[in-house]
Every structure is written in structure tokens, then in C-alpha cells.
Amino acid sequence: MTLQASEMTRDEAKIAQTAKSMATLADRNLYDALEQMFTPEVVIDYTSAFGGEVSSIKRGDLMNNWEALLPGFDVTYHDMTNIKIDQDGDNAEVTADIVASHYIGKDGFWQISGSYTFEMQKTDADWQISSLTLNAGDELGTRDVLGQAIEAAKTK
């Protein structure tokens, strides 16, 4: 595998770091740090995977939602690749391919692939995610693990 070197601006590096950090911090269940990756109010769109409505939610409430699910898995791994950045001053649109794998128990497994679209804003603190959209693609395994993880998270 040969990779081409390419120069990124400092802002582009920070933007890519924010996207990758979101995935890593979620996988590590580090919600205090993860919360800082988001603006105080964030738009979340998982409708392509789960239906429902696009929601605008406080970042603390988003962390509570994720904390009620993700720690219930034995392992999650959000593999984010092919990050593309379109920056315009203090705003950026970011797309990235994602393969999110979720494991619980002996045989529990669910994987969803697709892409994320992020809207980010440069703040005094850093680049933060103001909008996150999952563009769902293929799935493997069973979504039944989601309910199992919610129950398991209650005991952790």
C-alpha cells in the first residue's frame, strides 16, 4: 500500500483530528472529553439508519444518550477513513467513510458502514462539531445487540 504525501493546513489537521477524536473517545467511553468535541447545541441525523426525525440536542444530553448505550458493548470500533474537508473560514463540512463495529457477549455483533457528514465551527476552544449525519450503507450482524447493550449499560 502506497500513500501519497499531502500537505494539510493547521486548521485542516485540527478538523481531521476532531473527527477522528470523536470516534476514538466514543469507543473508549470518555464522555467528558467527547462532549468538548461538540458545540453546546448539536444537530444529529441518524434517519438513514433508524428513521425518525433529525434532532437538535444539547451536547450533554447527547453524551447521556451515548453513555446509555455504548458502555454496554464489550467493544466498539468506529473506523473512520477517507476524511475530506471543505473549509470556508471558521466553518467546515467534513465527510468521512465509517465502519462501526459493535460486539457484545459471545456472538453478539452488529456492524454498519457508510459515511459521516460533519458540520464544524471554529470556536475559541477549537474546532467543534455542530452537526453530525450518518449516511447509512451496508449492515452485518443483528441490531438486536443494541437492546442488549442498553440493558448491559444499566449495570455498568
Coordinates of C-alpha atoms in Angstrom, one line a residue:
M1 CA 0.0 0.0 0.0
T2 CA 1.5 3.3 -1.0
L3 CA 0.2 6.6 0.4
Q4 CA 0.7 9.9 -1.2
A5 CA 2.0 12.7 1.0
S6 CA -0.2 15.7 1.0
E7 CA 0.1 19.0 2.9
M8 CA -2.7 20.0 5.2
T9 CA -3.2 23.4 6.8
R10 CA -3.1 23.7 10.5
D11 CA -6.9 24.1 10.6
E12 CA -7.4 21.1 8.3
A13 CA -5.3 19.0 10.7
K14 CA -7.3 20.2 13.7
I15 CA -10.6 19.5 11.8
A16 CA -9.5 15.9 10.9
Q17 CA -8.3 15.4 14.5
T18 CA -11.7 16.5 15.8
A19 CA -13.4 13.9 13.6
K20 CA -11.1 11.1 14.5
S21 CA -11.1 12.0 18.2
M22 CA -14.9 11.8 18.2
A23 CA -14.7 8.2 17.1
T24 CA -11.9 7.2 19.4
L25 CA -13.3 8.9 22.5
A26 CA -16.7 7.3 21.9
D27 CA -15.0 3.9 21.6
R28 CA -13.1 4.5 24.8
N29 CA -16.3 5.7 26.7
L30 CA -14.5 9.0 27.5
Y31 CA -17.6 11.2 27.6
D32 CA -16.3 14.3 29.4
A33 CA -13.6 14.7 26.7
L34 CA -16.0 13.7 23.9
E35 CA -18.5 16.3 25.0
Q36 CA -16.0 19.0 24.3
M37 CA -15.8 17.9 20.6
F38 CA -19.3 19.3 20.1
T39 CA -20.9 22.8 20.1
P40 CA -23.3 23.4 23.0
E41 CA -26.3 22.6 20.7
V42 CA -25.7 19.9 18.0
V43 CA -27.9 18.6 15.2
I44 CA -27.9 14.8 15.0
D45 CA -29.3 12.9 11.9
Y46 CA -29.3 9.1 12.1
T47 CA -32.5 8.9 10.0
S48 CA -30.9 7.0 7.2
A49 CA -30.2 4.1 9.6
F50 CA -33.0 4.4 12.2
G51 CA -35.8 6.5 10.7
G52 CA -37.3 9.1 12.9
E53 CA -36.5 12.8 12.9
V54 CA -33.4 14.9 12.7
S55 CA -32.9 16.3 16.2
S56 CA -31.2 19.3 17.7
I57 CA -29.9 18.4 21.1
K58 CA -27.7 19.8 23.9
R59 CA -24.3 18.1 23.8
G60 CA -24.7 16.9 27.5
D61 CA -27.9 15.2 26.5
L62 CA -26.2 13.6 23.5
M63 CA -23.5 12.3 25.8
N64 CA -26.2 10.9 28.2
N65 CA -27.8 9.1 25.2
W66 CA -24.5 7.6 24.1
E67 CA -23.5 6.7 27.7
A68 CA -26.8 4.7 28.0
L69 CA -25.7 2.5 25.1
L70 CA -22.0 2.3 24.2
P71 CA -20.6 1.1 27.5
G72 CA -23.0 -1.9 27.3
F73 CA -20.9 -3.3 24.5
D74 CA -17.8 -5.3 25.2
V75 CA -16.0 -3.4 22.3
T76 CA -17.0 -0.8 19.8
Y77 CA -14.7 0.3 17.0
H78 CA -15.6 3.2 14.7
D79 CA -13.1 3.1 11.9
M80 CA -13.1 6.4 10.1
T81 CA -11.2 6.8 6.9
N82 CA -11.1 8.9 3.7
I83 CA -11.6 12.2 5.5
K84 CA -12.4 15.1 3.1
I85 CA -12.5 18.7 4.3
D86 CA -14.2 21.7 2.7
Q87 CA -13.3 24.7 4.9
D88 CA -14.6 28.2 4.5
G89 CA -13.2 30.4 7.1
D90 CA -14.5 29.4 10.5
N91 CA -16.8 26.8 9.1
A92 CA -16.1 23.4 7.6
E93 CA -18.0 20.5 6.0
V94 CA -16.3 17.2 6.6
T95 CA -17.1 13.8 5.1
A96 CA -15.6 10.5 6.1
D97 CA -16.2 6.9 5.4
I98 CA -17.2 4.9 8.5
V99 CA -17.3 1.2 9.5
A100 CA -18.8 1.0 13.0
S101 CA -18.4 -2.4 14.7
H102 CA -20.2 -3.4 17.9
Y103 CA -19.5 -6.5 19.9
I104 CA -21.4 -8.0 22.9
G105 CA -21.3 -11.4 24.6
K106 CA -20.0 -14.5 22.8
D107 CA -21.7 -14.0 19.4
G108 CA -23.4 -10.6 19.5
F109 CA -22.2 -8.5 16.6
W110 CA -23.6 -5.6 14.5
Q111 CA -21.7 -3.5 12.0
I112 CA -22.9 -0.6 10.0
S113 CA -20.9 1.1 7.2
G114 CA -21.5 4.3 5.3
S115 CA -20.3 7.8 5.8
Y116 CA -20.5 10.7 8.2
T117 CA -21.1 14.2 7.2
F118 CA -19.9 16.7 9.9
E119 CA -20.5 20.4 10.0
M120 CA -17.9 22.1 12.2
Q121 CA -17.3 25.5 13.6
K122 CA -14.1 27.1 14.8
T123 CA -14.5 28.4 18.3
D124 CA -12.2 30.0 20.8
A125 CA -11.7 26.5 22.2
D126 CA -11.1 24.6 19.0
W127 CA -13.0 23.2 16.0
Q128 CA -16.2 21.7 17.3
I129 CA -18.9 19.5 15.6
S130 CA -22.2 21.4 15.2
S131 CA -23.9 18.7 13.1
L132 CA -23.4 15.0 12.6
T133 CA -25.2 13.0 9.9
L134 CA -24.8 9.2 9.4
N135 CA -25.3 8.2 5.8
A136 CA -26.0 4.5 6.3
G137 CA -24.8 1.9 3.9
D138 CA -24.4 -1.8 4.4
E139 CA -25.0 -3.7 7.7
L140 CA -23.8 -7.1 9.0
G141 CA -25.0 -8.9 12.1
T142 CA -28.1 -8.0 14.0
R143 CA -29.4 -4.8 15.5
D144 CA -30.6 -7.0 18.4
V145 CA -27.3 -6.2 20.1
L146 CA -28.5 -2.6 20.6
G147 CA -31.1 -3.6 23.1
Q148 CA -28.7 -6.0 24.8
A149 CA -26.2 -3.1 25.1
I150 CA -28.7 -0.8 26.6
E151 CA -29.6 -3.4 29.3
A152 CA -25.9 -4.1 30.0
A153 CA -25.0 -0.4 30.2
K154 CA -27.5 0.0 33.1
T155 CA -25.3 -2.3 35.3
K156 CA -22.0 -0.6 34.5

